[in-house]
Each structure stands twice: as C-alpha cells, then as structure tokens.
Amino acid sequence: MHLSQQKIALEEIITQWEAENYAADSVFRRYYKGRRYIGARDRRVLQTGFYCYLRYKISIDELVQQNGATNPACNRAEMAFYLSGAVTKEAFLAEGADLVNAIDNAPALEEISPAINMPDFLYQQLQNLPDSNALMQAMQQQAPITLRCESLDDVDRLYQRLLAEEIDVTKGKYSPFALQIGKRLSNDFFSGKDDTHASNIHAPDYQDEGAQIVALLSLQAAVLATTQEGKKHARILDFCAGSGGKLLAMNSFASYITDEMTCNFVALNIDASNREKLKIRLKNYRNGKLDAKIYHNPQHIKRKFHLVLADVPCSLIGTLRRNPDRKWKLTPEKLNDLQVTQASILQQAAGKTADNGFLCYVTCSLLPCENQEMIATFLKSDVGKAFQPVSVSVIAPELCQKLGADVNNPYLQLRPDRHGCDGFFIAFLQKTT
C-alpha cells in the first residue's frame, strides 16, 4: 500500500473504533476480514499508528487542530504514523505530503505528559497512587511479548532455540516459566515445518508475567490450605474462568510447586462464547490431559474448595500498555457497574470456599475502588466476617521477596513501572470459621 492508502485505511480504522463498542484488536479483525489484500507489512504499520493514536489521542487531536489552519491536509493518521515512527519524515516527503511544519513542530512521544492523555476522572484516581507519574508514564509504553512455557525443560529448550535463531529473548524475572521475546512467533514455529526438533517443545501460551504470578501464588495457596487440612488432593475452583489462561497455568505449574499432591480443577464460565473457547483449549491442551469440569451456573457447584480464584471483571486499567483503548471506553457509570458485579462475585465465591480454604480476589486494575476498598467492604459484610486477610508473604515468601512486596501489607499490587508486567491486585482471604 502507498502511504496515501495507509492514511485512508488508518482513518477508517479510527472512525470504526470510535463508532463501535469493540476492543481495538476486534476492530482490526473486523476491518481486515473483508480486506485480505492488506499484507503483513502494511498491517504492522497500521497497527503501530493506531495504537499510538489510542495512547496519545488527546495530544494528536490537538496537534492536528493546531496545524489544520495552515495545513488542511494534516490529519490524525499522518500525525500518528509520524509520532510512532511507523512512517519516517523522508517517506512523507517522498509521497509529496506537505507536513514539514507540522511534524517539525511535533514533540517527541517521551516529551508528552501521560496525564494529558488520560480521561479526567481516571487521572484523578491514578494521581493519588504512590509514584503516580512514573506509573502513568509506564502505562503509555508498549507491553513486552511474554510466553508461558509448559515446563522448565521447555523454557530451556525454547530459550536456546530462540537464541540460535537470533530472536531477542530473556527469561522471566519472577515466573520461572516466562520468556520475553522480541516478536510474535509464527504459527508454524512449533508445527515441525521449520524445525525438526520443534516437537520436543510443547507450544507455549502468550501470557503476561503478572498473570503467571497470579497463577503461581494461587496454586501455592491451594497447596497450603490442603496441607493444613492434612490432605493430598487439592480442590481448586476458577470462579471466573474466561478462556482459561490462569487455569491452564496452574495445571502447568502444579508439578513445579509440589509432586506430593494432585489437583482437581473446576471452572465456572457464565459467558457461552468463552465457555466454548475454554472447552476447545482444554481439549487441545496436551491432547486432552487436563480434565476439568466446566459449569455455567454457580448454583450447580455443590462442593467447597481449598482455593477459589475470583479473577473478576474489572476496568482493565492495569493492561493499558497492551489495551490503551480501554481508558477511552471506561466511564464513571461503567466503573460503578463493575464494582456492583465485583461485590456480587465476592459474595458468591465466598460461599464456595471450604473452611480454612483461601478465596483469592484478583483484578487487573490499579484503582483502589476496585481493590482495597472492595475488600474492606466485603470483610465488613456478614459473609466476609468469616474471612481473614493473609499476606502473600505467608503464601510464597521467596516470590514476595523477589517482588519487593511489603510484608506488612496484606495485599499485593503489581505495577508496570515496578515489576514490568501488567497491573494486578491480589488479595488472599482465608476462611477461618
């Protein structure tokens, strides 16, 4: 595609995103569906420009408005392409674009305050957090591409293979199953088509290291509760299973955490489309070797569990590095609705927790109203009075030391500026009666 065509395409994508209530990646898929002629290179250019616009929407709109009087041709697609580096100044000039004044006067991205590109109500909440400027600056950056391998042997094999193929790779800082890579791998990478030794490595999942930390901590809590009960069969309920990423991670980590205990997994998945995706993932996972029961109604689950993982629907503010559009789609009204849902799930999940078992409440949010304040309200409720917060330093002291977690804080807040992963809030509540 010529630059002029790329600009038209990006403007169409932005307009489509504004008009529809779809996430950015869904907008891309829908746009490309009827445009098979757009190749991989052009898609990368469009994606880079689009995500730059989503991160710096207000600044780009203002720059276009400022330059519009002297250069009517200046638009947000051009500015996003230039600021992101997807298209060089020389490329613009080669196309005959009269953008010299506009792009010469445009600031570098690192010079743009992240506070400018946050909705006011969201900025007001984030600025009250410790080191808020560093946090918001980190939230504007692109998230690393992270894999979760199926075993420690797979980590070593894949690490060596990626090095041999000169693909940037580093091992996870906190999860021993994580690898951060410089680019997404092709679908054929593990099929054996381009490497006769590919079959020696189980295909990994793409999963943020923060999500892997959640799975590691949750599994260790399940082991602790089961051990305290004097049993060797841990019962684990993933109360908000979604597509099952954390459930699969816990199963992968089980032999690493303990080889003296078996784990029985149950998943609750209310959404029909996600439930079907989960069934497919379980069927494909190591040729169906994970046999987890899936329920669509919490009332159908009669047993109590050593661990109930409640990874609740939330604002997703902790994932803005990979989902920058979320901040523009979130409103105070939607945030209030989410809190009602979170409170309801806490009450229901508490009822599935066995005596001395753990209820693990998780969000990928940084907002106290979804995190600490939600837990404080729950603990004051009739149901919540039976629970006591337990510090993650008790659950996993070595991992908490690596994370630099405050041992006096009963909850753990992962942050992109401090831990290099998505923002997660993790609270373990043990049922004491």
CSV table of C-alpha atoms in Angstrom, one decimal:
chain,number,residue,atom,x,y,z
A,1,MET,CA,0.0,0.0,0.0
A,2,HIS,CA,1.1,3.5,-0.7
A,3,LEU,CA,1.3,6.0,2.2
A,4,SER,CA,-1.8,7.7,0.9
A,5,GLN,CA,-3.7,4.4,1.1
A,6,GLN,CA,-2.3,3.6,4.5
A,7,LYS,CA,-3.5,7.0,5.8
A,8,ILE,CA,-7.0,6.4,4.4
A,9,ALA,CA,-7.0,2.9,6.0
A,10,LEU,CA,-5.9,4.2,9.4
A,11,GLU,CA,-8.6,7.0,9.4
A,12,GLU,CA,-11.2,4.3,8.6
A,13,ILE,CA,-10.0,2.1,11.4
A,14,ILE,CA,-10.0,5.0,13.9
A,15,THR,CA,-13.5,6.1,12.8
A,16,GLN,CA,-14.7,2.5,13.1
A,17,TRP,CA,-13.3,2.2,16.6
A,18,GLU,CA,-15.0,5.5,17.7
A,19,ALA,CA,-18.4,4.3,16.3
A,20,GLU,CA,-18.4,0.8,17.7
A,21,ASN,CA,-18.1,-0.6,21.2
A,22,TYR,CA,-15.4,-3.1,20.3
A,23,ALA,CA,-11.9,-3.5,21.7
A,24,ALA,CA,-9.1,-2.4,19.5
A,25,ASP,CA,-7.9,-5.8,18.5
A,26,SER,CA,-11.5,-6.7,17.5
A,27,VAL,CA,-11.8,-3.6,15.3
A,28,PHE,CA,-8.6,-4.7,13.5
A,29,ARG,CA,-10.0,-8.2,12.9
A,30,ARG,CA,-13.3,-6.8,11.6
A,31,TYR,CA,-11.6,-4.3,9.3
A,32,TYR,CA,-9.2,-6.9,7.8
A,33,LYS,CA,-11.9,-9.5,7.3
A,34,GLY,CA,-13.1,-8.0,4.0
A,35,ARG,CA,-9.7,-6.7,3.0
A,36,ARG,CA,-7.5,-9.7,2.5
A,37,TYR,CA,-5.3,-7.7,0.2
A,38,ILE,CA,-3.7,-5.9,3.1
A,39,GLY,CA,-0.4,-7.7,3.7
A,40,ALA,CA,1.5,-8.3,6.9
A,41,ARG,CA,3.9,-5.3,6.5
A,42,ASP,CA,1.0,-2.9,6.0
A,43,ARG,CA,-0.8,-4.4,9.0
A,44,ARG,CA,2.2,-3.7,11.2
A,45,VAL,CA,2.3,-0.1,10.0
A,46,LEU,CA,-1.4,0.4,10.6
A,47,GLN,CA,-1.3,-1.3,14.0
A,48,THR,CA,1.7,0.8,15.1
A,49,GLY,CA,-0.1,4.0,14.0
A,50,PHE,CA,-3.4,3.0,15.5
A,51,TYR,CA,-2.0,2.1,18.9
A,52,CYS,CA,0.0,5.3,19.0
A,53,TYR,CA,-3.3,7.2,18.4
A,54,LEU,CA,-5.0,5.3,21.2
A,55,ARG,CA,-2.2,6.1,23.6
A,56,TYR,CA,-1.9,9.8,22.7
A,57,LYS,CA,-5.3,10.6,21.4
A,58,ILE,CA,-5.8,14.0,23.0
A,59,SER,CA,-2.3,15.2,22.1
A,60,ILE,CA,-2.7,14.0,18.5
A,61,ASP,CA,-6.1,15.6,18.1
A,62,GLU,CA,-4.7,18.9,19.5
A,63,LEU,CA,-1.7,18.8,17.1
A,64,VAL,CA,-4.0,18.2,14.1
A,65,GLN,CA,-6.2,21.1,15.2
A,66,GLN,CA,-3.3,23.4,15.7
A,67,ASN,CA,-1.9,22.7,12.2
A,68,GLY,CA,-5.2,22.5,10.4
A,69,ALA,CA,-5.4,26.2,9.6
A,70,THR,CA,-2.1,26.3,7.8
A,71,ASN,CA,-2.1,22.7,6.5
A,72,PRO,CA,-5.7,21.4,5.9
A,73,ALA,CA,-4.2,18.1,4.7
A,74,CYS,CA,-2.8,17.3,8.2
A,75,ASN,CA,-4.8,14.6,9.9
A,76,ARG,CA,-4.6,12.3,12.8
A,77,ALA,CA,-3.4,9.3,10.7
A,78,GLU,CA,-0.4,11.2,9.5
A,79,MET,CA,0.4,12.5,12.9
A,80,ALA,CA,0.1,9.0,14.5
A,81,PHE,CA,2.2,7.5,11.8
A,82,TYR,CA,5.0,10.1,12.3
A,83,LEU,CA,5.0,10.2,16.1
A,84,SER,CA,5.0,6.4,16.3
A,85,GLY,CA,7.9,6.0,13.9
A,86,ALA,CA,5.8,3.8,11.7
A,87,VAL,CA,6.5,6.2,8.8
A,88,THR,CA,9.6,8.4,8.5
A,89,LYS,CA,9.7,12.1,7.6
A,90,GLU,CA,11.5,11.1,4.4
A,91,ALA,CA,8.7,8.8,3.4
A,92,PHE,CA,6.2,11.6,3.9
A,93,LEU,CA,8.2,13.9,1.7
A,94,ALA,CA,8.7,11.2,-0.9
A,95,GLU,CA,4.9,11.0,-1.2
A,96,GLY,CA,4.7,14.7,-1.6
A,97,ALA,CA,3.0,15.3,1.7
A,98,ASP,CA,3.3,18.9,2.9
A,99,LEU,CA,3.8,18.1,6.5
A,100,VAL,CA,7.2,19.7,7.1
A,101,ASN,CA,5.9,22.4,9.5
A,102,ALA,CA,3.5,20.1,11.3
A,103,ILE,CA,6.0,17.3,12.0
A,104,ASP,CA,8.9,19.6,12.7
A,105,ASN,CA,7.0,21.2,15.4
A,106,ALA,CA,5.6,18.0,16.8
A,107,PRO,CA,7.0,16.9,20.2
A,108,ALA,CA,8.7,13.5,20.7
A,109,LEU,CA,6.5,11.0,22.5
A,110,GLU,CA,8.6,11.0,25.6
A,111,GLU,CA,8.0,14.7,25.9
A,112,ILE,CA,4.2,14.3,26.1
A,113,SER,CA,2.9,14.2,29.6
A,114,PRO,CA,0.9,11.0,30.2
A,115,ALA,CA,-1.5,13.0,32.3
A,116,ILE,CA,-2.8,14.8,29.2
A,117,ASN,CA,-3.8,11.6,27.6
A,118,MET,CA,-6.0,10.2,30.4
A,119,PRO,CA,-9.7,10.9,30.9
A,120,ASP,CA,-10.1,13.4,33.8
A,121,PHE,CA,-11.9,11.1,36.2
A,122,LEU,CA,-9.3,8.3,35.7
A,123,TYR,CA,-6.4,10.7,36.1
A,124,GLN,CA,-7.8,12.0,39.3
A,125,GLN,CA,-7.8,8.4,40.7
A,126,LEU,CA,-4.4,7.5,39.4
A,127,GLN,CA,-2.7,10.6,40.6
A,128,ASN,CA,-3.5,9.7,44.2
A,129,LEU,CA,-1.4,6.5,43.9
A,130,PRO,CA,2.3,6.4,45.0
A,131,ASP,CA,4.8,7.5,42.3
A,132,SER,CA,1.8,8.2,40.1
A,133,ASN,CA,3.8,10.0,37.4
A,134,ALA,CA,6.2,7.0,36.9
A,135,LEU,CA,3.2,4.7,36.9
A,136,MET,CA,1.3,6.6,34.2
A,137,GLN,CA,4.5,7.0,32.1
A,138,ALA,CA,5.0,3.2,32.2
A,139,MET,CA,1.3,2.7,31.2
A,140,GLN,CA,2.0,4.6,28.0
A,141,GLN,CA,4.7,2.2,26.9
A,142,GLN,CA,4.2,-0.9,24.8
A,143,ALA,CA,3.9,-4.2,26.8
A,144,PRO,CA,6.6,-6.9,26.2
A,145,ILE,CA,5.6,-10.1,24.4
A,146,THR,CA,5.6,-12.8,27.1
A,147,LEU,CA,5.3,-16.6,26.7
A,148,ARG,CA,4.3,-19.1,29.4
A,149,CYS,CA,6.1,-22.4,28.8
A,150,GLU,CA,4.6,-25.7,29.8
A,151,SER,CA,7.6,-27.0,31.8
A,152,LEU,CA,11.1,-25.8,33.0
A,153,ASP,CA,12.6,-28.1,30.4
A,154,ASP,CA,10.6,-26.3,27.7
A,155,VAL,CA,11.9,-23.0,29.0
A,156,ASP,CA,15.5,-24.1,28.5
A,157,ARG,CA,14.9,-25.7,25.1
A,158,LEU,CA,12.9,-22.8,23.7
A,159,TYR,CA,15.4,-20.3,25.1
A,160,GLN,CA,18.3,-22.0,23.4
A,161,ARG,CA,16.3,-22.3,20.1
A,162,LEU,CA,15.4,-18.6,20.1
A,163,LEU,CA,19.0,-17.6,20.7
A,164,ALA,CA,20.1,-19.9,17.9
A,165,GLU,CA,17.6,-18.2,15.5
A,166,GLU,CA,18.8,-14.7,16.7
A,167,ILE,CA,15.4,-13.8,18.2
A,168,ASP,CA,15.6,-11.5,21.2
A,169,VAL,CA,14.7,-13.5,24.3
A,170,THR,CA,15.1,-13.0,28.1
A,171,LYS,CA,13.9,-15.2,30.9
A,172,GLY,CA,11.2,-14.0,33.2
A,173,LYS,CA,12.2,-12.1,36.3
A,174,TYR,CA,9.6,-13.6,38.6
A,175,SER,CA,8.0,-16.6,36.9
A,176,PRO,CA,10.4,-19.4,36.0
A,177,PHE,CA,8.0,-20.4,33.2
A,178,ALA,CA,8.2,-17.0,31.4
A,179,LEU,CA,10.1,-15.9,28.4
A,180,GLN,CA,10.0,-12.4,27.0
A,181,ILE,CA,10.6,-12.3,23.2
A,182,GLY,CA,11.3,-9.6,20.6
A,183,LYS,CA,8.5,-10.6,18.2
A,184,ARG,CA,5.5,-12.9,18.0
A,185,LEU,CA,6.2,-16.4,16.7
A,186,SER,CA,4.7,-17.7,13.5
A,187,ASN,CA,2.0,-20.4,13.7
A,188,ASP,CA,4.5,-22.9,12.1
A,189,PHE,CA,7.1,-22.3,14.7
A,190,PHE,CA,6.1,-25.4,16.8
A,191,SER,CA,4.5,-27.4,14.0
A,192,GLY,CA,7.7,-29.1,12.9
A,193,LYS,CA,7.6,-27.5,9.5
A,194,ASP,CA,10.6,-25.2,10.1
A,195,ASP,CA,12.5,-27.2,12.8
A,196,THR,CA,12.7,-30.9,13.1
A,197,HIS,CA,13.2,-30.5,16.9
A,198,ALA,CA,10.0,-28.4,17.4
A,199,SER,CA,8.1,-31.5,18.5
A,200,ASN,CA,10.3,-31.6,21.6
A,201,ILE,CA,8.7,-28.4,22.9
A,202,HIS,CA,5.1,-28.0,23.9
A,203,ALA,CA,3.6,-24.9,22.2
A,204,PRO,CA,3.6,-22.2,24.8
A,205,ASP,CA,0.8,-19.7,25.5
A,206,TYR,CA,1.1,-15.9,25.3
A,207,GLN,CA,0.6,-14.8,28.9
A,208,ASP,CA,1.7,-11.7,30.8
A,209,GLU,CA,4.1,-12.4,33.6
A,210,GLY,CA,1.7,-10.8,36.1
A,211,ALA,CA,-0.9,-13.3,35.2
A,212,GLN,CA,1.6,-16.1,35.7
A,213,ILE,CA,2.4,-14.7,39.1
A,214,VAL,CA,-1.3,-14.8,40.0
A,215,ALA,CA,-1.4,-18.5,39.0
A,216,LEU,CA,1.8,-19.3,40.9
A,217,LEU,CA,0.5,-17.6,44.1
A,218,SER,CA,-3.0,-19.2,43.8
A,219,LEU,CA,-1.6,-22.7,43.4
A,220,GLN,CA,0.7,-22.2,46.4
A,221,ALA,CA,-2.3,-21.0,48.5
A,222,ALA,CA,-4.2,-24.2,47.4
A,223,VAL,CA,-1.3,-26.4,48.5
A,224,LEU,CA,-1.0,-24.5,51.8
A,225,ALA,CA,-4.8,-25.0,52.6
A,226,THR,CA,-4.7,-28.6,51.5
A,227,THR,CA,-1.6,-29.3,53.6
A,228,GLN,CA,-3.2,-27.6,56.7
A,229,GLU,CA,-6.2,-30.0,56.2
A,230,GLY,CA,-3.8,-32.9,56.1
A,231,LYS,CA,-4.9,-33.9,52.6
A,232,LYS,CA,-3.1,-34.6,49.4
A,233,HIS,CA,-5.8,-33.8,46.9
A,234,ALA,CA,-6.3,-30.0,46.3
A,235,ARG,CA,-9.7,-28.8,45.1
A,236,ILE,CA,-9.4,-25.6,43.0
A,237,LEU,CA,-12.3,-23.5,41.6
A,238,ASP,CA,-11.6,-20.9,38.9
A,239,PHE,CA,-14.7,-18.9,39.5
A,240,CYS,CA,-14.3,-16.5,36.5
A,241,ALA,CA,-12.5,-18.8,34.1
A,242,GLY,CA,-12.9,-16.8,30.9
A,243,SER,CA,-10.8,-18.5,28.3
A,244,GLY,CA,-8.9,-20.4,31.0
A,245,GLY,CA,-5.4,-18.9,30.8
A,246,LYS,CA,-4.8,-19.0,34.6
A,247,LEU,CA,-6.4,-22.4,35.0
A,248,LEU,CA,-4.0,-23.9,32.4
A,249,ALA,CA,-1.2,-22.1,34.0
A,250,MET,CA,-2.0,-23.5,37.4
A,251,ASN,CA,-2.1,-27.0,35.9
A,252,SER,CA,1.3,-26.4,34.2
A,253,PHE,CA,2.8,-25.2,37.5
A,254,ALA,CA,1.4,-28.0,39.7
A,255,SER,CA,4.4,-30.4,39.4
A,256,TYR,CA,6.8,-27.5,40.0
A,257,ILE,CA,5.0,-26.4,43.2
A,258,THR,CA,4.6,-29.9,44.6
A,259,ASP,CA,5.0,-33.5,43.4
A,260,GLU,CA,3.2,-34.9,46.5
A,261,MET,CA,-0.2,-33.6,45.7
A,262,THR,CA,-2.8,-33.9,43.0
A,263,CYS,CA,-5.0,-31.0,41.9
A,264,ASN,CA,-8.7,-31.2,40.8
A,265,PHE,CA,-9.8,-28.2,38.8
A,266,VAL,CA,-13.3,-26.9,38.3
A,267,ALA,CA,-14.2,-23.9,36.2
A,268,LEU,CA,-17.2,-21.6,36.3
A,269,ASN,CA,-17.8,-19.9,32.9
A,270,ILE,CA,-21.0,-18.0,32.6
A,271,ASP,CA,-20.3,-16.5,29.1
A,272,ALA,CA,-21.4,-19.0,26.4
A,273,SER,CA,-18.8,-18.0,23.8
A,274,ASN,CA,-15.9,-18.1,26.3
A,275,ARG,CA,-17.2,-21.4,27.6
A,276,GLU,CA,-16.8,-22.9,24.2
A,277,LYS,CA,-13.4,-21.4,23.8
A,278,LEU,CA,-12.4,-23.0,27.1
A,279,LYS,CA,-13.7,-26.4,26.1
A,280,ILE,CA,-11.6,-26.2,22.9
A,281,ARG,CA,-8.5,-25.1,24.9
A,282,LEU,CA,-8.9,-28.0,27.4
A,283,LYS,CA,-9.4,-30.5,24.6
A,284,ASN,CA,-6.3,-29.3,22.8
A,285,TYR,CA,-4.2,-28.9,25.9
A,286,ARG,CA,-1.6,-31.8,25.8
A,287,ASN,CA,-4.2,-33.9,23.9
A,288,GLY,CA,-6.9,-33.5,26.5
A,289,LYS,CA,-4.8,-34.4,29.5
A,290,LEU,CA,-6.4,-31.7,31.7
A,291,ASP,CA,-9.9,-33.0,32.7
A,292,ALA,CA,-11.6,-30.0,34.3
A,293,LYS,CA,-15.3,-29.8,34.9
A,294,ILE,CA,-16.9,-26.7,33.5
A,295,TYR,CA,-20.1,-25.2,35.0
A,296,HIS,CA,-22.2,-22.3,33.7
A,297,ASN,CA,-24.2,-21.7,36.9
A,298,PRO,CA,-22.6,-21.3,40.3
A,299,GLN,CA,-25.6,-22.9,42.0
A,300,HIS,CA,-24.8,-26.1,40.3
A,301,ILE,CA,-21.4,-26.3,42.1
A,302,LYS,CA,-22.1,-28.1,45.4
A,303,ARG,CA,-18.6,-28.8,46.7
A,304,LYS,CA,-16.3,-26.5,48.7
A,305,PHE,CA,-12.8,-25.8,47.6
A,306,HIS,CA,-9.3,-25.3,49.1
A,307,LEU,CA,-8.9,-22.4,46.7
A,308,VAL,CA,-11.4,-20.3,44.9
A,309,LEU,CA,-9.8,-17.9,42.4
A,310,ALA,CA,-12.1,-14.9,41.7
A,311,ASP,CA,-10.4,-13.1,38.8
A,312,VAL,CA,-13.2,-10.7,38.5
A,313,PRO,CA,-14.3,-8.5,35.6
A,314,CYS,CA,-12.7,-5.1,36.0
A,315,SER,CA,-11.8,-1.8,34.4
A,316,LEU,CA,-8.6,-3.4,32.9
A,317,ILE,CA,-6.6,-0.3,33.8
A,318,GLY,CA,-3.6,-2.4,34.6
A,319,THR,CA,-3.5,-3.6,31.0
A,320,LEU,CA,-3.3,-0.2,29.3
A,321,ARG,CA,0.1,-1.0,27.8
A,322,ARG,CA,-1.5,-3.6,25.6
A,323,ASN,CA,-5.1,-2.3,25.6
A,324,PRO,CA,-4.7,1.5,25.5
A,325,ASP,CA,-8.3,1.9,24.1
A,326,ARG,CA,-9.7,0.8,27.5
A,327,LYS,CA,-9.2,4.1,29.1
A,328,TRP,CA,-11.3,5.9,26.5
A,329,LYS,CA,-14.2,3.4,26.7
A,330,LEU,CA,-14.3,3.5,30.5
A,331,THR,CA,-16.8,5.9,32.2
A,332,PRO,CA,-17.7,6.5,35.8
A,333,GLU,CA,-21.0,4.8,35.2
A,334,LYS,CA,-19.3,1.6,33.8
A,335,LEU,CA,-16.9,1.6,36.7
A,336,ASN,CA,-19.7,1.7,39.2
A,337,ASP,CA,-21.4,-1.2,37.4
A,338,LEU,CA,-18.2,-3.2,37.5
A,339,GLN,CA,-18.0,-2.6,41.3
A,340,VAL,CA,-21.5,-4.0,41.7
A,341,THR,CA,-20.5,-7.1,39.8
A,342,GLN,CA,-17.3,-7.5,41.8
A,343,ALA,CA,-19.1,-7.3,45.1
A,344,SER,CA,-21.6,-9.9,43.9
A,345,ILE,CA,-18.9,-12.3,42.8
A,346,LEU,CA,-17.1,-11.9,46.1
A,347,GLN,CA,-20.2,-12.9,48.0
A,348,GLN,CA,-20.8,-15.9,45.7
A,349,ALA,CA,-17.2,-17.1,45.6
A,350,ALA,CA,-17.0,-16.9,49.4
A,351,GLY,CA,-19.8,-19.5,49.6
A,352,LYS,CA,-17.7,-22.0,47.6
A,353,THR,CA,-14.7,-21.7,49.9
A,354,ALA,CA,-14.0,-24.5,52.3
A,355,ASP,CA,-13.2,-23.9,56.0
A,356,ASN,CA,-9.6,-22.8,56.2
A,357,GLY,CA,-9.5,-22.5,52.4
A,358,PHE,CA,-8.5,-19.4,50.5
A,359,LEU,CA,-10.6,-17.0,48.5
A,360,CYS,CA,-8.2,-15.2,46.1
A,361,TYR,CA,-9.6,-11.9,44.8
A,362,VAL,CA,-7.8,-10.6,41.7
A,363,THR,CA,-8.2,-7.7,39.3
A,364,CYS,CA,-6.0,-6.3,36.6
A,365,SER,CA,-6.8,-2.9,37.9
A,366,LEU,CA,-4.8,-0.2,39.8
A,367,LEU,CA,-7.9,1.6,41.2
A,368,PRO,CA,-8.5,1.3,45.0
A,369,CYS,CA,-12.2,1.4,44.5
A,370,GLU,CA,-11.9,-2.0,42.7
A,371,ASN,CA,-9.3,-3.3,45.0
A,372,GLN,CA,-8.6,-2.4,48.6
A,373,GLU,CA,-11.9,-0.6,49.1
A,374,MET,CA,-13.8,-3.6,47.6
A,375,ILE,CA,-12.1,-6.0,50.1
A,376,ALA,CA,-12.7,-3.7,53.0
A,377,THR,CA,-16.4,-3.5,52.3
A,378,PHE,CA,-16.6,-7.3,51.8
A,379,LEU,CA,-14.8,-8.0,55.1
A,380,LYS,CA,-17.5,-6.0,56.9
A,381,SER,CA,-20.3,-7.9,55.4
A,382,ASP,CA,-22.0,-10.9,57.2
A,383,VAL,CA,-20.3,-13.3,54.8
A,384,GLY,CA,-17.0,-11.5,54.8
A,385,LYS,CA,-16.7,-11.7,58.6
A,386,ALA,CA,-15.7,-15.3,58.3
A,387,PHE,CA,-12.6,-14.4,56.3
A,388,GLN,CA,-9.2,-13.0,57.4
A,389,PRO,CA,-6.6,-11.4,55.0
A,390,VAL,CA,-3.4,-13.4,54.7
A,391,SER,CA,-0.3,-11.7,53.4
A,392,VAL,CA,1.2,-13.0,50.2
A,393,SER,CA,4.5,-13.2,52.1
A,394,VAL,CA,3.0,-16.1,54.0
A,395,ILE,CA,1.8,-17.8,50.8
A,396,ALA,CA,5.0,-17.5,48.9
A,397,PRO,CA,7.8,-15.8,50.9
A,398,GLU,CA,10.6,-16.3,48.2
A,399,LEU,CA,8.5,-14.9,45.4
A,400,CYS,CA,7.4,-12.0,47.5
A,401,GLN,CA,11.0,-11.1,48.3
A,402,LYS,CA,11.8,-11.1,44.6
A,403,LEU,CA,8.8,-8.8,44.0
A,404,GLY,CA,9.9,-6.4,46.8
A,405,ALA,CA,6.5,-6.8,48.4
A,406,ASP,CA,5.7,-5.1,51.7
A,407,VAL,CA,5.4,-7.9,54.3
A,408,ASN,CA,3.2,-5.7,56.4
A,409,ASN,CA,0.7,-5.2,53.5
A,410,PRO,CA,-1.8,-8.0,53.3
A,411,TYR,CA,-2.4,-7.4,49.6
A,412,LEU,CA,-0.1,-7.4,46.6
A,413,GLN,CA,-0.2,-4.7,43.9
A,414,LEU,CA,1.8,-5.5,40.7
A,415,ARG,CA,2.6,-2.4,38.7
A,416,PRO,CA,4.2,-2.0,35.2
A,417,ASP,CA,6.6,0.6,36.4
A,418,ARG,CA,7.9,-1.5,39.3
A,419,HIS,CA,7.5,-5.1,38.0
A,420,GLY,CA,7.5,-4.8,34.2
A,421,CYS,CA,4.2,-6.7,34.0
A,422,ASP,CA,0.5,-5.7,33.8
A,423,GLY,CA,-1.0,-4.1,36.8
A,424,PHE,CA,-2.7,-6.8,39.1
A,425,PHE,CA,-4.2,-6.6,42.5
A,426,ILE,CA,-4.1,-9.8,44.5
A,427,ALA,CA,-5.8,-10.5,47.9
A,428,PHE,CA,-5.9,-13.8,49.7
A,429,LEU,CA,-8.7,-14.2,52.3
A,430,GLN,CA,-8.7,-17.3,54.4
A,431,LYS,CA,-12.0,-18.7,55.8
A,432,THR,CA,-11.5,-19.0,59.5
A,433,THR,CA,-14.9,-20.5,60.6
